[in-house]
Structure formats: structure tokens, C-alpha cells
Coordinates of C-alpha atoms in Angstrom, one line a residue:
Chain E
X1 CA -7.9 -7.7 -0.1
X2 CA -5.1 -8.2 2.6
X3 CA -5.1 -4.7 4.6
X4 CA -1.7 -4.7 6.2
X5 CA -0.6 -1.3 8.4
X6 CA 3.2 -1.1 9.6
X7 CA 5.5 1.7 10.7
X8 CA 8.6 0.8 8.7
X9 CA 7.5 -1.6 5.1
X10 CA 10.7 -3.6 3.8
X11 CA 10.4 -4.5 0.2
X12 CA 13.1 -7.5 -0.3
X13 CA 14.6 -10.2 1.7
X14 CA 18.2 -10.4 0.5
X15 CA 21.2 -9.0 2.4
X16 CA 19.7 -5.3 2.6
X17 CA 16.6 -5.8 3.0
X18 CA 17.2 -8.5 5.8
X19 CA 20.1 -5.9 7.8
X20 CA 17.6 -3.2 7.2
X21 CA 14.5 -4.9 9.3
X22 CA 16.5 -6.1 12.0
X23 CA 18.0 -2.7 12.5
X24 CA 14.7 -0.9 12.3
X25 CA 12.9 -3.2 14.8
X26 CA 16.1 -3.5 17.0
X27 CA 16.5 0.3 17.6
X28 CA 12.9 0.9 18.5
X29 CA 9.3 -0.4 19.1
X30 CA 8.0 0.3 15.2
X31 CA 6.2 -2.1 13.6
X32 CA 8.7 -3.7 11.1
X33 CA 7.2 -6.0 7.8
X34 CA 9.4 -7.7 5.3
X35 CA 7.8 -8.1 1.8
X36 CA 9.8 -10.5 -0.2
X37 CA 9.0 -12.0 -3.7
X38 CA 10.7 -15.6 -3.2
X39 CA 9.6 -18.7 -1.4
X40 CA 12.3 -17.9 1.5
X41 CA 14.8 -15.0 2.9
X42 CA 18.2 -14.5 1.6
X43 CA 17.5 -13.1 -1.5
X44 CA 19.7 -14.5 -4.5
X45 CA 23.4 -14.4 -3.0
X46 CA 22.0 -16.2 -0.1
X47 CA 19.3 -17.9 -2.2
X48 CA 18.7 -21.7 -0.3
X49 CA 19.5 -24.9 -1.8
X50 CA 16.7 -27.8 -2.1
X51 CA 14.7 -25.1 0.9
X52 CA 17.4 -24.5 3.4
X53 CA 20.3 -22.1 3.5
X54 CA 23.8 -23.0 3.5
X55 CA 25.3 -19.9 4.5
X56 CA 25.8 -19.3 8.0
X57 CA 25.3 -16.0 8.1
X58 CA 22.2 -16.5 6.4
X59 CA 20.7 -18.6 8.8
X60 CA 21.9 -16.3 11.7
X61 CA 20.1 -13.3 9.8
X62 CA 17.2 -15.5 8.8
X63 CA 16.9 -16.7 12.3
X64 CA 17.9 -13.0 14.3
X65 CA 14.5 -11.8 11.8
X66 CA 12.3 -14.8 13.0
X67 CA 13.1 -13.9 16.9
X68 CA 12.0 -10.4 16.2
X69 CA 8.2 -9.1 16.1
X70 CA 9.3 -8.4 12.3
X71 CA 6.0 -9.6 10.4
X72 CA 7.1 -11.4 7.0
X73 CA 5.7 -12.2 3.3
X74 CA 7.1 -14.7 1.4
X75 CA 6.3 -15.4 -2.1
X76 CA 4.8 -11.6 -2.1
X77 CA 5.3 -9.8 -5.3
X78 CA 4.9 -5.9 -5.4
X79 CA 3.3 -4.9 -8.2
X80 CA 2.3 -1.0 -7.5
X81 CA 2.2 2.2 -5.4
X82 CA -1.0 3.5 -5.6
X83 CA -0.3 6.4 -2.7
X84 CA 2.9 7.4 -1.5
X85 CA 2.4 5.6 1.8
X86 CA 1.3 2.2 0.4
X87 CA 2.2 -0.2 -2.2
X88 CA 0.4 -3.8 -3.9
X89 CA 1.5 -7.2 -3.6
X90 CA 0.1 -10.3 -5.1
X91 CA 0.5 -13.3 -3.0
X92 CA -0.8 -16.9 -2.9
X93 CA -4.0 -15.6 -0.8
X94 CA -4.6 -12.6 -3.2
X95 CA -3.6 -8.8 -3.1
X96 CA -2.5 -7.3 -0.3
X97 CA -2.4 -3.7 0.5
X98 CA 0.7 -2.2 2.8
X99 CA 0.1 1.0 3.9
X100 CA 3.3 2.3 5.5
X101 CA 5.1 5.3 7.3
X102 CA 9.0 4.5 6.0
X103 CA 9.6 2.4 2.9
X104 CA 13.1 0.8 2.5
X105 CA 13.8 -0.4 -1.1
X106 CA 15.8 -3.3 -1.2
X107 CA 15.1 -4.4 -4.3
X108 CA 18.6 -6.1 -5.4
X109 CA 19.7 -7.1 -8.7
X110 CA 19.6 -9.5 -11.4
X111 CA 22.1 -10.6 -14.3
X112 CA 22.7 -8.2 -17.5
X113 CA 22.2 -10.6 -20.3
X114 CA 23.9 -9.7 -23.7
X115 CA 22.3 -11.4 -27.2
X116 CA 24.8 -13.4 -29.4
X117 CA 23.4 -15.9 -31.9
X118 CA 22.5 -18.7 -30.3
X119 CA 21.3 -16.9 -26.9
X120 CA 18.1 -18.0 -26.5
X121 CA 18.7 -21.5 -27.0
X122 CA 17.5 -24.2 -23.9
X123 CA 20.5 -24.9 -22.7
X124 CA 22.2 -21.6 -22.7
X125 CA 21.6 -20.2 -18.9
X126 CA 22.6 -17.0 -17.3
X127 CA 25.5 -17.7 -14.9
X128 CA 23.7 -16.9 -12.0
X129 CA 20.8 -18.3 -13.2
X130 CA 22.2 -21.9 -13.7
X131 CA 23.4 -21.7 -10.1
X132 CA 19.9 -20.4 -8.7
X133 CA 18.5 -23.5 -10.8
X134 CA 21.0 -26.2 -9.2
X135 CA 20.3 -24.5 -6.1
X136 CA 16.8 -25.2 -7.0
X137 CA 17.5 -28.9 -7.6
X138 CA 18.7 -28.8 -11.2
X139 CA 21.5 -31.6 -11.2
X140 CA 24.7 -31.1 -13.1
X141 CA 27.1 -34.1 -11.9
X142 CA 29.2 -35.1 -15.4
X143 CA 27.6 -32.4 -17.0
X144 CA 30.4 -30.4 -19.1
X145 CA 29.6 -26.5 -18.4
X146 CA 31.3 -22.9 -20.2
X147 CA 30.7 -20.3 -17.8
X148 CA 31.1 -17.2 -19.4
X149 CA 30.5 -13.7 -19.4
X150 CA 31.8 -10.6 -17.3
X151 CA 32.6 -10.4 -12.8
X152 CA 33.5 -11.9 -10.3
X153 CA 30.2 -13.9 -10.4
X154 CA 31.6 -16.1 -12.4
X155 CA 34.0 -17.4 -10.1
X156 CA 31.5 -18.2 -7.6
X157 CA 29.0 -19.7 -10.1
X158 CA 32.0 -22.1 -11.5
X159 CA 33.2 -23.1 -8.3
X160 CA 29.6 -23.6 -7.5
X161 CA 29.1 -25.8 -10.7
X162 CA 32.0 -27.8 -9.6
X163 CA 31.0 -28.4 -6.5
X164 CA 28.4 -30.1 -7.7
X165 CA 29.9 -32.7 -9.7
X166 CA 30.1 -30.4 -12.9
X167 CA 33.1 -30.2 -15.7
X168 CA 33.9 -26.5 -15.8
X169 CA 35.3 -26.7 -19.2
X170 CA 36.4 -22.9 -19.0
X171 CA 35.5 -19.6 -17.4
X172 CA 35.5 -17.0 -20.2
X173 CA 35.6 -13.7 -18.5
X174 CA 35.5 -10.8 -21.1
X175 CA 37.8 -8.1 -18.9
X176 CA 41.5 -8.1 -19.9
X177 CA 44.1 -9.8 -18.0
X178 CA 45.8 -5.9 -17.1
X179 CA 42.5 -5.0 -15.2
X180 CA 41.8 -8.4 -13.4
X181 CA 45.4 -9.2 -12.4
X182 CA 45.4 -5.2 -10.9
X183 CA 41.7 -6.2 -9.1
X184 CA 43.6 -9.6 -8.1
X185 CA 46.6 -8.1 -6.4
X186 CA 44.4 -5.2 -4.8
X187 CA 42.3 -8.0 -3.0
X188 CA 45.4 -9.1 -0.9
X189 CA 45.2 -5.6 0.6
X190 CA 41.4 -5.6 0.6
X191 CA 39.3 -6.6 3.2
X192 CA 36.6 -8.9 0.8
X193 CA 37.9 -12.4 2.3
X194 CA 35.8 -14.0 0.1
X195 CA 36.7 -12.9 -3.3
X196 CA 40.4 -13.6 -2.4
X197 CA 39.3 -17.4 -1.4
X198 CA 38.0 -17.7 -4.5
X199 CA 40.7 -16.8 -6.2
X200 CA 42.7 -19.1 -4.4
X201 CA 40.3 -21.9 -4.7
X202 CA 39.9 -21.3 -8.3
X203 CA 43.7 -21.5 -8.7
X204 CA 43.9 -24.9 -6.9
X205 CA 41.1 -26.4 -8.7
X206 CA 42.9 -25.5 -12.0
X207 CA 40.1 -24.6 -13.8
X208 CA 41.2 -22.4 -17.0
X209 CA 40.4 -18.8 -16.5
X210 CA 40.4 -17.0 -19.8
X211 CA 40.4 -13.6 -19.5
X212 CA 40.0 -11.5 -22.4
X213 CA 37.4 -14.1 -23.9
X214 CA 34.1 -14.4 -25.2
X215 CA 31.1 -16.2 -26.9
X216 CA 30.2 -15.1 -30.1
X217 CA 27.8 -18.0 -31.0
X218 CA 26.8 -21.0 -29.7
X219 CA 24.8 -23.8 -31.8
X220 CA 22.8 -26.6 -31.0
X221 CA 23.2 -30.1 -31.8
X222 CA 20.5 -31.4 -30.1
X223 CA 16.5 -31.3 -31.7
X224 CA 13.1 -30.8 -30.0
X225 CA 13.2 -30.6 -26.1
X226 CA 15.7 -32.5 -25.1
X227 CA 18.6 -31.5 -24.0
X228 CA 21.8 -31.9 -26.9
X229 CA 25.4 -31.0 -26.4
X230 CA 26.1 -27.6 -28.0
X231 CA 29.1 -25.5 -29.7
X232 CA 30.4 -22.9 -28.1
X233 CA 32.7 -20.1 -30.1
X234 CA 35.2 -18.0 -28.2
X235 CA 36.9 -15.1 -29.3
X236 CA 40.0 -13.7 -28.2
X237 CA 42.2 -11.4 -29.8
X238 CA 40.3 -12.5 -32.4
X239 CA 41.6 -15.8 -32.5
X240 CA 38.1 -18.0 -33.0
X241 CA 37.9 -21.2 -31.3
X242 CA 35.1 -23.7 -30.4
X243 CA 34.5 -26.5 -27.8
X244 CA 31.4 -28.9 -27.4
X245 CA 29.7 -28.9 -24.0
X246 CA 26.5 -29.2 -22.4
X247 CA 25.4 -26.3 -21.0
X248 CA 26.1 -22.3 -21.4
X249 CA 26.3 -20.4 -18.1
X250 CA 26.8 -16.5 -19.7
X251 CA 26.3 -13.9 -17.5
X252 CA 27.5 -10.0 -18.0
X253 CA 27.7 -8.6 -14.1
X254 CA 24.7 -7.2 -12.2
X255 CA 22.4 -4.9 -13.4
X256 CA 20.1 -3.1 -10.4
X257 CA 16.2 -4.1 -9.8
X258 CA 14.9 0.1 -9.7
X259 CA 11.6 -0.4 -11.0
X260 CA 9.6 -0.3 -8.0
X261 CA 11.7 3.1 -7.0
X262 CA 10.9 4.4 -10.5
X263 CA 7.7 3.7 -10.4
X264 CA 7.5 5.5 -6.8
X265 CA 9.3 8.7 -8.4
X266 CA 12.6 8.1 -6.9
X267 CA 15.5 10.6 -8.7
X268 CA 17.5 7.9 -10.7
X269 CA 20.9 8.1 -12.3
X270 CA 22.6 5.8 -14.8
X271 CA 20.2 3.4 -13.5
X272 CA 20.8 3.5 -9.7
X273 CA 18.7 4.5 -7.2
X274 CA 20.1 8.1 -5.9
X275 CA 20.6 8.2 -2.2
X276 CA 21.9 10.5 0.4
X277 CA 24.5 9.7 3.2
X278 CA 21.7 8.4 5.5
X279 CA 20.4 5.9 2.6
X280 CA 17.5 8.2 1.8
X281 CA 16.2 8.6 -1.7
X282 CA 14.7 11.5 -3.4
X283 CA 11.1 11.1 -2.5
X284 CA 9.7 11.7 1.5
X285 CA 10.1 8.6 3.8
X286 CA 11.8 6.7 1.2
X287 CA 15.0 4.5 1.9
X288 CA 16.8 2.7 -0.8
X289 CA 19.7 -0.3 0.0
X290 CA 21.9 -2.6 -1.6
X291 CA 22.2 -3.3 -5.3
X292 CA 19.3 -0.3 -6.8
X293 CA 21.6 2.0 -5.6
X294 CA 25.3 0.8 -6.8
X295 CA 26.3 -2.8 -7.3
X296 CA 28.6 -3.4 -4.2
X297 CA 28.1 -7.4 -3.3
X298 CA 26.9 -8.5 0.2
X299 CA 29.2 -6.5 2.3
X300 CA 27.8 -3.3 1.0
X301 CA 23.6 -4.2 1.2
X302 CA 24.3 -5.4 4.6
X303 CA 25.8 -2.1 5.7
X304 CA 23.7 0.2 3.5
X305 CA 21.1 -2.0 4.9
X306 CA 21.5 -1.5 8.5
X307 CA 21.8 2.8 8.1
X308 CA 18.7 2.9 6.2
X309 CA 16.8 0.6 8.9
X310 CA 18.4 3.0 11.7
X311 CA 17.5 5.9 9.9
X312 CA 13.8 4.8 9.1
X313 CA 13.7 5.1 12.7
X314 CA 15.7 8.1 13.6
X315 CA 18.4 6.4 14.6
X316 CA 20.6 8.0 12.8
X317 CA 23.7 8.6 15.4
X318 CA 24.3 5.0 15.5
X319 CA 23.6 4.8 11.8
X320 CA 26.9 7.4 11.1
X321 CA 28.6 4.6 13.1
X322 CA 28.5 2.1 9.8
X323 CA 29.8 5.5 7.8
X324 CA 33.6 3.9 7.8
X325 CA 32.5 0.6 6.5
X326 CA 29.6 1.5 4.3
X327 CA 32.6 3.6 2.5
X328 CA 35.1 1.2 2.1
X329 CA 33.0 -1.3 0.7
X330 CA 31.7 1.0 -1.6
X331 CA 35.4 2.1 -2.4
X332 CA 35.9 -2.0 -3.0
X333 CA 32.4 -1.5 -5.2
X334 CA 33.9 1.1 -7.2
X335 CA 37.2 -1.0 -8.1
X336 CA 35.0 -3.5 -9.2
X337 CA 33.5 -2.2 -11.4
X338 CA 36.5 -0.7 -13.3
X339 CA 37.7 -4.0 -13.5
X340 CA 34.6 -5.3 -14.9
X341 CA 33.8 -2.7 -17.6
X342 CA 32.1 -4.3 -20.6
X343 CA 34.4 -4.0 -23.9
X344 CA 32.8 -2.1 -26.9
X345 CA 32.8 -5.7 -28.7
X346 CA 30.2 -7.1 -27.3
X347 CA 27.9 -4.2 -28.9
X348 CA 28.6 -6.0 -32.3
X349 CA 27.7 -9.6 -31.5
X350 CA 23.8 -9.4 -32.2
X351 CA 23.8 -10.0 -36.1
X352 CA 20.2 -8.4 -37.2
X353 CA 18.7 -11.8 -36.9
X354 CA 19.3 -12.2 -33.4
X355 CA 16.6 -11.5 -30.8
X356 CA 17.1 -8.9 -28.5
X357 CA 14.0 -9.1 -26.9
X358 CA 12.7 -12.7 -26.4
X359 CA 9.3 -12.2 -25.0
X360 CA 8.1 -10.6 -28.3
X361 CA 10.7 -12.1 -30.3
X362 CA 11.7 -8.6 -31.6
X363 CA 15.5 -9.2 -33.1
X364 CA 18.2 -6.8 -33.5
X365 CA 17.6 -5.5 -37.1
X366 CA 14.1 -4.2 -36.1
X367 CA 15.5 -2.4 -33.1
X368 CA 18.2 -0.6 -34.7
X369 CA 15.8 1.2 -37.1
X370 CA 15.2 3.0 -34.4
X371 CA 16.3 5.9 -31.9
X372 CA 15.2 5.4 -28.2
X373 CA 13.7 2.9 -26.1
X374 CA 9.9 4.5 -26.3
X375 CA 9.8 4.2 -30.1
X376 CA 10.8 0.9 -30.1
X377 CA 8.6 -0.5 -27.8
X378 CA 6.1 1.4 -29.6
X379 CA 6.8 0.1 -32.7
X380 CA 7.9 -3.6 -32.1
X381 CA 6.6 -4.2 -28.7
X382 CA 9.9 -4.4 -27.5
X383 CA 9.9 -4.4 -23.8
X384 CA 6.2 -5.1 -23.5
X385 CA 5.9 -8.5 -22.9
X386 CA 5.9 -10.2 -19.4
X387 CA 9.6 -9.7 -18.2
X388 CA 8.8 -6.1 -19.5
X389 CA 11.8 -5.2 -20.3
X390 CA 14.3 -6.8 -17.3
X391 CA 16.1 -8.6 -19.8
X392 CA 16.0 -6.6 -22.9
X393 CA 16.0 -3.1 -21.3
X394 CA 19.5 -3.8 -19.5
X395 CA 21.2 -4.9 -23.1
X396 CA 19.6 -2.2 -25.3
X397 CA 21.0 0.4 -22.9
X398 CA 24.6 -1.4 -23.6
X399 CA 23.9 -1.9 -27.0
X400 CA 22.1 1.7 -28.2
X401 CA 22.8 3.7 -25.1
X402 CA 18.5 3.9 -24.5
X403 CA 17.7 5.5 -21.6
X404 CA 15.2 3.2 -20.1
X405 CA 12.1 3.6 -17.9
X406 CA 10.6 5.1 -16.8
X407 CA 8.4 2.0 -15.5
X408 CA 4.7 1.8 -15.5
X409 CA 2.2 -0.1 -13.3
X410 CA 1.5 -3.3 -12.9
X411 CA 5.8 -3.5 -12.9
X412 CA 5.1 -7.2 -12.5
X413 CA 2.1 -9.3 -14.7
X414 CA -0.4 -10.6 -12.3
X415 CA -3.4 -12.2 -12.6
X416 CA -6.8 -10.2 -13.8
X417 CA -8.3 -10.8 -10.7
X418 CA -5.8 -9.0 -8.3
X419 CA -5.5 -6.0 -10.2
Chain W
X1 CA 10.9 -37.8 -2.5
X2 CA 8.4 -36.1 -4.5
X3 CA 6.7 -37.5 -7.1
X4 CA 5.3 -35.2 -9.9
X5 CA 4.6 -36.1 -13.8
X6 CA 5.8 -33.5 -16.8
X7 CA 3.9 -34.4 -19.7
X8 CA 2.3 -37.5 -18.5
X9 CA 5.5 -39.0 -17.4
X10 CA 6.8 -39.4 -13.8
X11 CA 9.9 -37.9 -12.2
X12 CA 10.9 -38.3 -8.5
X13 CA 12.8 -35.1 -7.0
X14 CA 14.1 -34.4 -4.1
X15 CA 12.0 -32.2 -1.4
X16 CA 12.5 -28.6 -1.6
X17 CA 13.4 -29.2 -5.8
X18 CA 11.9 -26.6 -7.7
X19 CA 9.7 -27.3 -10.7
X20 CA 12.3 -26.5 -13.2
X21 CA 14.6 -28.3 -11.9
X22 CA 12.5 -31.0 -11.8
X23 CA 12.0 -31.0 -15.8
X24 CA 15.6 -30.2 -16.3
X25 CA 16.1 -33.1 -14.3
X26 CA 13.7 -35.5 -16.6
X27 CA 15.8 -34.4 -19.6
X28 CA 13.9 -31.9 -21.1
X29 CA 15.6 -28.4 -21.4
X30 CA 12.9 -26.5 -24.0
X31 CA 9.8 -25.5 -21.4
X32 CA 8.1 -23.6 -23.9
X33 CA 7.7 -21.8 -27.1
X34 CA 8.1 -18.2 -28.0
X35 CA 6.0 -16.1 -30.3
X36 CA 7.9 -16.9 -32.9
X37 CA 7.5 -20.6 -32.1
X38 CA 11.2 -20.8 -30.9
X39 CA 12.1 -23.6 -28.3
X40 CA 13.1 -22.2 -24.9
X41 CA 13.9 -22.8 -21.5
X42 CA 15.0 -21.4 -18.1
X43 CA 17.4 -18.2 -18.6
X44 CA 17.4 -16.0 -15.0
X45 CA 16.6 -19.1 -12.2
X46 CA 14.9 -15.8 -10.3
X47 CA 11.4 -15.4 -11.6
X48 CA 12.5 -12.4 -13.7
X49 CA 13.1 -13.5 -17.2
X50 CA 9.4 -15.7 -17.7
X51 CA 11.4 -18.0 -19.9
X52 CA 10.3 -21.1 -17.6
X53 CA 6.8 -20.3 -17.9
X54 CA 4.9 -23.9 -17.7
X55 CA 1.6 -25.7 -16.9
X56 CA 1.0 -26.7 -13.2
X57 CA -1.8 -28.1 -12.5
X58 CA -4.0 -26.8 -15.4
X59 CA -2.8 -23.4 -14.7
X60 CA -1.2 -21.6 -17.4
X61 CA 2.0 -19.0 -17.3
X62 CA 3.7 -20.4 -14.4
X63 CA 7.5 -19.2 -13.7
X64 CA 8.4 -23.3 -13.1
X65 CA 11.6 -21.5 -11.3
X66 CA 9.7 -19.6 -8.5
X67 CA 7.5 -23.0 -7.8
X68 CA 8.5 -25.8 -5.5
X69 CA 7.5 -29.5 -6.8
X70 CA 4.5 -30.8 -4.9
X71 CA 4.0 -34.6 -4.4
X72 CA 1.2 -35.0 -7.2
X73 CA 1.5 -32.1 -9.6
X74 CA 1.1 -32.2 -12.9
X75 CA 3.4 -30.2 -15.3
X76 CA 2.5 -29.4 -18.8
X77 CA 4.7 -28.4 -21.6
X78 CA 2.6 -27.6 -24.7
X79 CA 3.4 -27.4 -27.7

């Protein structure tokens, strides 16, 4: 076993967990170590295409982390807490052992994924997910896309997509037009930059933005492995309507990574991670920043970030410095998600045949037989196969309003060996 | 370029490509088959959703999203 020792443990290398190191080891000598579960820093929003980032201010992060004595593992996946000063990892050279004075969460989020018939199918990608995959070397040049779903995601992912050579047939977001035309006007007064040259950019490339809009089924015409064009339905005002394309990008907003917190014992609330003004969570010499504890974009996890790295080390007077900002992007945060509010229709897309949880194949007849989350996973499996509930936990709580959690060790599958 | 084989066949990918990428690439979008013998294929891109999960280099369960393409591997897709 890896024996690591360190003053201040990191666990993520997006936005937060990146600000959080840097401010740690640049307000005193502690040791600072950055676990992080992906081949390299920047987490997904800065996630690097073909091995190298794009983003400037990603590479000015990544490369502000490498000049300081911040020790870092990549490809390191936490897996438990066995004290409350150390956790597990799994890595390439076997388990490794962090034992630790301050712990800073910064855990991020992935992509809520709600089940329509015709979900599963290859072919049908999350929205982020299809971008992480070209990022990865995926190419989509000609390819004929529906991006679809629910945030401001799925601007960037379609302008993304057509950067790349993609048709954007349509962006389907489900939000009505009142809310996202308030949220658009608001961001000429806001200070997110970015979302408003999106906007703009989105306008000029005169891609169709339907708001009000979603999939209710796609279908396949393609057999066996390879890759066929598919349907895709759309609903609005429940006028139906269908296109043909090649690939699905569907993607229902953000939905926070807390199981490492809830497995460490941290207080949780309607699934985020609860924190004080200083980023501190509920259990001793624990610090929690970016998505776990509210869904706020970059700006927020790279403020929340740098308090909880200045408070790991006592920093805190020049932490209450990034007070202003850390509340108006959370104010920003907050509009957001008003905006993006998932309509009560999408709880009736699942007809009983459709699986809700694809690791066990449990569909959604089975799972409405029952109550809570507990007595279906108990009964169906639901939940207990290797994503262990990421996906399917996130759209039973929309679908049944299931309290999920709280989560058990290993939180990630790993190999008999490193247990 | 990398050079890796899915299924016996070759594919060239750029360096840096991960290994799902690399069998979208060769045209194949169903990586495996669920418990119910469903076709599937990549869903989150992050290593979260184990919908990728592939054979690299005799080793079962791989997340083919969280792996970069190695010159020489060899990626199985049973059946």
C-alpha cells in the first residue's frame, strides 16, 4: 500500500479543487496533495481535448499547481474513509492511503440523466458526455446531432458540437421561453461574460433554440453495433414532431458528486453538501467546494475554492476577502437554477417498460411498486450495480421524490485486490 | 498516430484519443451488453455511468472513457 501523509488532502482536480490547493499552499508552508480521479487536472469544465487543455485559464491553474510543492495524483479514485483523518484511493500502482490534517471536498458534478424510451440506446449520449467523448477524440464532422435536455450546458455542448464539424439539428431545452428570455436579459447586467457570449454566438450561428421542448422517444434504425441514424420525438405544447439524426446529446443540468462527503458523515441537504461561510462542512477539519455544495458553474468553485484552501490553513482574513464575489456568483447560481427548473412532465416520460436503472436493467414498472429508494434496491437491485446509483439515484429522486443515500463503502467498484 | 485493434480490426487515432473514442471512431457505437442482453454504449464520457465498460488488453470491465489508446492495445467487445 501507498502511505501518503499531508497537512491539507484535496480530493478533485476541477476548478475547486485546483483554487483550493494553490490557495492552501500559497498562504503557508503545509504540505498540500491533490487527489484526482482523471488522467489530467481541470476536472470536466476544463476537461482536455486529445491530452492538452484549451482553456487558458486552465493551463495557468494547471501550471501555477505544477510550480508549487503541491504533490499530485492523477488517475486516483477515492473509494473510502476508513478514519476521519484518512481516506483510499485506487490508482494504477495499487491503493494508496492519505492520512490527512484538513480535507477539502471538491468533488464536482456530473449530468442528471432522465429515462424516456429509447434512452439507453448507443447512440443516445448525455450532453456533456458527448462533448467529454469528442474531447476525448470522438469525431463528429457531418455528423447530424439533437442536443437536448435542460441548462445552459447545452449551449456550450452545441456550440462545442459545432465547432467540431457537427450539424446541430436543434437544441431542445425543456424551460419555457418566459424564464430563459428573463435569465437572458438578466445576463446583460450580470457579470458571467461567458454565458452572454454564448448567447450571442448561439444567435449568430443560427442554430434553432427550442425552448419549451423535449424528447419523449427516440428509436433506432440501425441493428447490431453499428452506429444507425435514429428518430427523435419532440414535444411541445404537446404538438409531437420527429426528425432523423445521428446522435442524441440529452442532458438535464448538473446534479452534485456528495458521496464521498456522505460517506464521511457530512450534514447534507436536498443533496448538497452543507457548508458554513468559511466553506466548512459539518464534520471537524472538513472543507467542501464547488458543485457538492450548490451547482454555481466555474466562477463559483473557483471562489468557494480559494476560501476553503485559505481557511484549511487559517487563513481566514484573507479568505472573507472573496466573501463579495463568492456571493454574487452564488446569487448568479441561484437565478440559474430558477430558470432551469425541471417541468413536472418529464416525471411521466418512463412508460413501465423503460429502464430506470441500466446497470441492473430494473425498468420503471418495477420501481414504482415501491415507496423509497432502500426498498427498491432491496428488492430489484436498483442502484446496486457498478455506477451504484449515480445515474439512477439522481432520476428516481426527480421521478418518486426518494431520498437517496446514504452511501456505503467501496463508493466506487475496485478491484478485489485493493480492497 | 496510434495504432490499436477493436475486435481484431485495426484503427489509427490520434495521440491523446481515448479508447472510446477510438471505437466510436471505427463505427461501432454498442460497447457492450447489459443484463438484460441490451446493446449499449458510452452515456456520461466521465467514468461515472460504466456504460463503456470494454476489454483492454485481456482485462475485463474497463471504463473505455477514462482510458487513453496505447499504440498496440487490444480492445474487445464481447458478445
Amino acid at each position: 500500500m501507498i502511505e501518503v501523509e499531508t497537512d491539507i488532502l484535496v480530493v478533485g482536480g476541477g476548478a475547486a479543487g485546483m483554487s483550493a490547493a494553490l490557495a492552501a499552499s500559497s498562504y503557508s508552508g503545509a504540505t498540500v496533495t491533490l487527489v484526482d480521479n482523471n488522467a489530467k487536472l481541470g476536472g470536466q469544465i476544463w476537461r482536455a481535448e486529445l491530452g492538452k487543455s484549451k482553456s487558458a485559464e486552465a493551463r495557468s491553474f494547471i501550471k501555477a499547481i505544477e510550480t508549487k510543492r503541491i504533490r499530485i495524483f492523477n488517475d486516483a479514485q477515492v473509494f473510502a474513509a476508513p478514519t476521519n483523518t484518512s481516506v483510499l484511493a485506487e490508482t494504477s500502482r495499487g491503493t494508496a492511503r492519505f492520512e490527512y490534517n484538513k480535507l477539502i471536498l471538491a468533488t464536482g458534478a456530473r449530468e442528471r440523466f432522465l429515462p424516456f424510451p429509447g434512452w439507453t440506446l448507443p447512440g443516445v449520449f448525455g450532453a456533456g458526455g458527448l462533448q467529454a467523448l469528442v474531447k476525448g477524440g470522438f469525431d463528429v464532422a457531418g455528423k447530424r446531432i439533437v442536443v437536448a435536455g435542460s441548462g445552459p450546458l447545452l449551449l456550450v455542448v452545441a456550440e462545442y458540437l459545432k465547432s467540431k464539424g457537427a450539424k446541430v439539428i436543434a437544441v431542445a431545452e425543456q424551460a419555457p421561453a418566459s424564464r430563459i428570455n428573463r435569465f437572458a436579459i438578466g445576463l446583460w447586467r450580470s457579470p458571467a461574460k461567458l454565458a452572454q457570449a454564448l448567447w450571442l454566438r448561439m444567435k449568430l450561428f443560427g442554430v434553432s433554440y427550442l425552448t419549451d421542448t423535449w424528447v419523449t422517444d427516440v428509436r433506432s434504425l440501425g441493428s447490431g453495433r453499428s452506429n444507425g441514424p435514429i428518430i427523435v420525438t419532440f414535444n411541445r405544447h404537446g404538438k409531437k414532431w420527429q426528425v432523423e439524426g445521428d446522435y442524441l446529446a440529452c442532458g438535464f443540468d448538473l446534479v452534485p458528486n456528495n458521496e464521498l462527503a456522505s460517506l464521511i458523515g457530512c450534514k447534507i441537504e436536498n443533496s448538497f453538501v452543507s457548508v458554513d461561510e468559511f466553506q466548512r462542512t459539518t464534520c471537524e477539519n472538513v472543507f467542501c467546494a464547488g458543485e457538492p455544495t450548490g451547482i454555481g458553474g466555474v466562477a463559483a468553485s473557483l471562489v468557494e475554492g480559494t476560501i476553503a484552501g485559505l481557511c484549511s490553513v487559517d487563513a481566514t482574513d484573507a479568505a472573507r476577502m472573496s466573501f463579495a464575489t463568492r456571493d454574487r456568483s452564488q446569487r448568479f447560481a441561484a437565478q440559474l437554477t430558477r430558470t432551469f427548473a425541471l417541468r413536472d412532465e418529464l416525471r411521466s416520460l418512463a412508460n413501465d417498460n423503460t429502464i430506470v436503472c441500466r446497470c441492473e436493467d430494473v425498468d420503471f414498472g418495477r420501481l414504482r411498486e415501491f415507496d423509497s429508494w432502500r426498498a427498491a434496491k432491496l428488492q430489484t437491485r436498483c442502484g446496486m450495480g457498478p455506477c451504484q446509483g449515480r445515474i439512477c439515484g439522481a432520476a428516481a429522486q426527480f421521478l418518486f421524490d426518494w431520498k437517496i443515500g446514504p452511501a456505503r463503502p467501496p463508493i466506487f467498484p475496485i478491484k478485489l485486490e485493493n480492497l | 498516430m496510434v495504432n490499436i485493434t477493436v475486435n481484431k480490426n485495426s484503427v489509427t487515432v490520434a495521440p491523446g484519443t481515448t479508447v472510446a473514442a477510438a471505437i466510436l471512431n471505427s463505427g461501432l457505437a454498442g460497447f457492450r451488453r447489459s443484463t438484460g442482453r441490451e446493446m449499449r454504449g458510452p452515456l456520461c464520457g466521465m467514468g461515472i455511468c460504466f456504460e463503456c465498460r470494454v476489454t483492454i488488453d485481456g482485462i475485463n470491465h474497463q471504463r473505455s472513457c477514462t482510458v487513453m489508446a496505447e499504440d498496440g492495445m487490444e480492445i474487445e467487445i464481447s458478445d
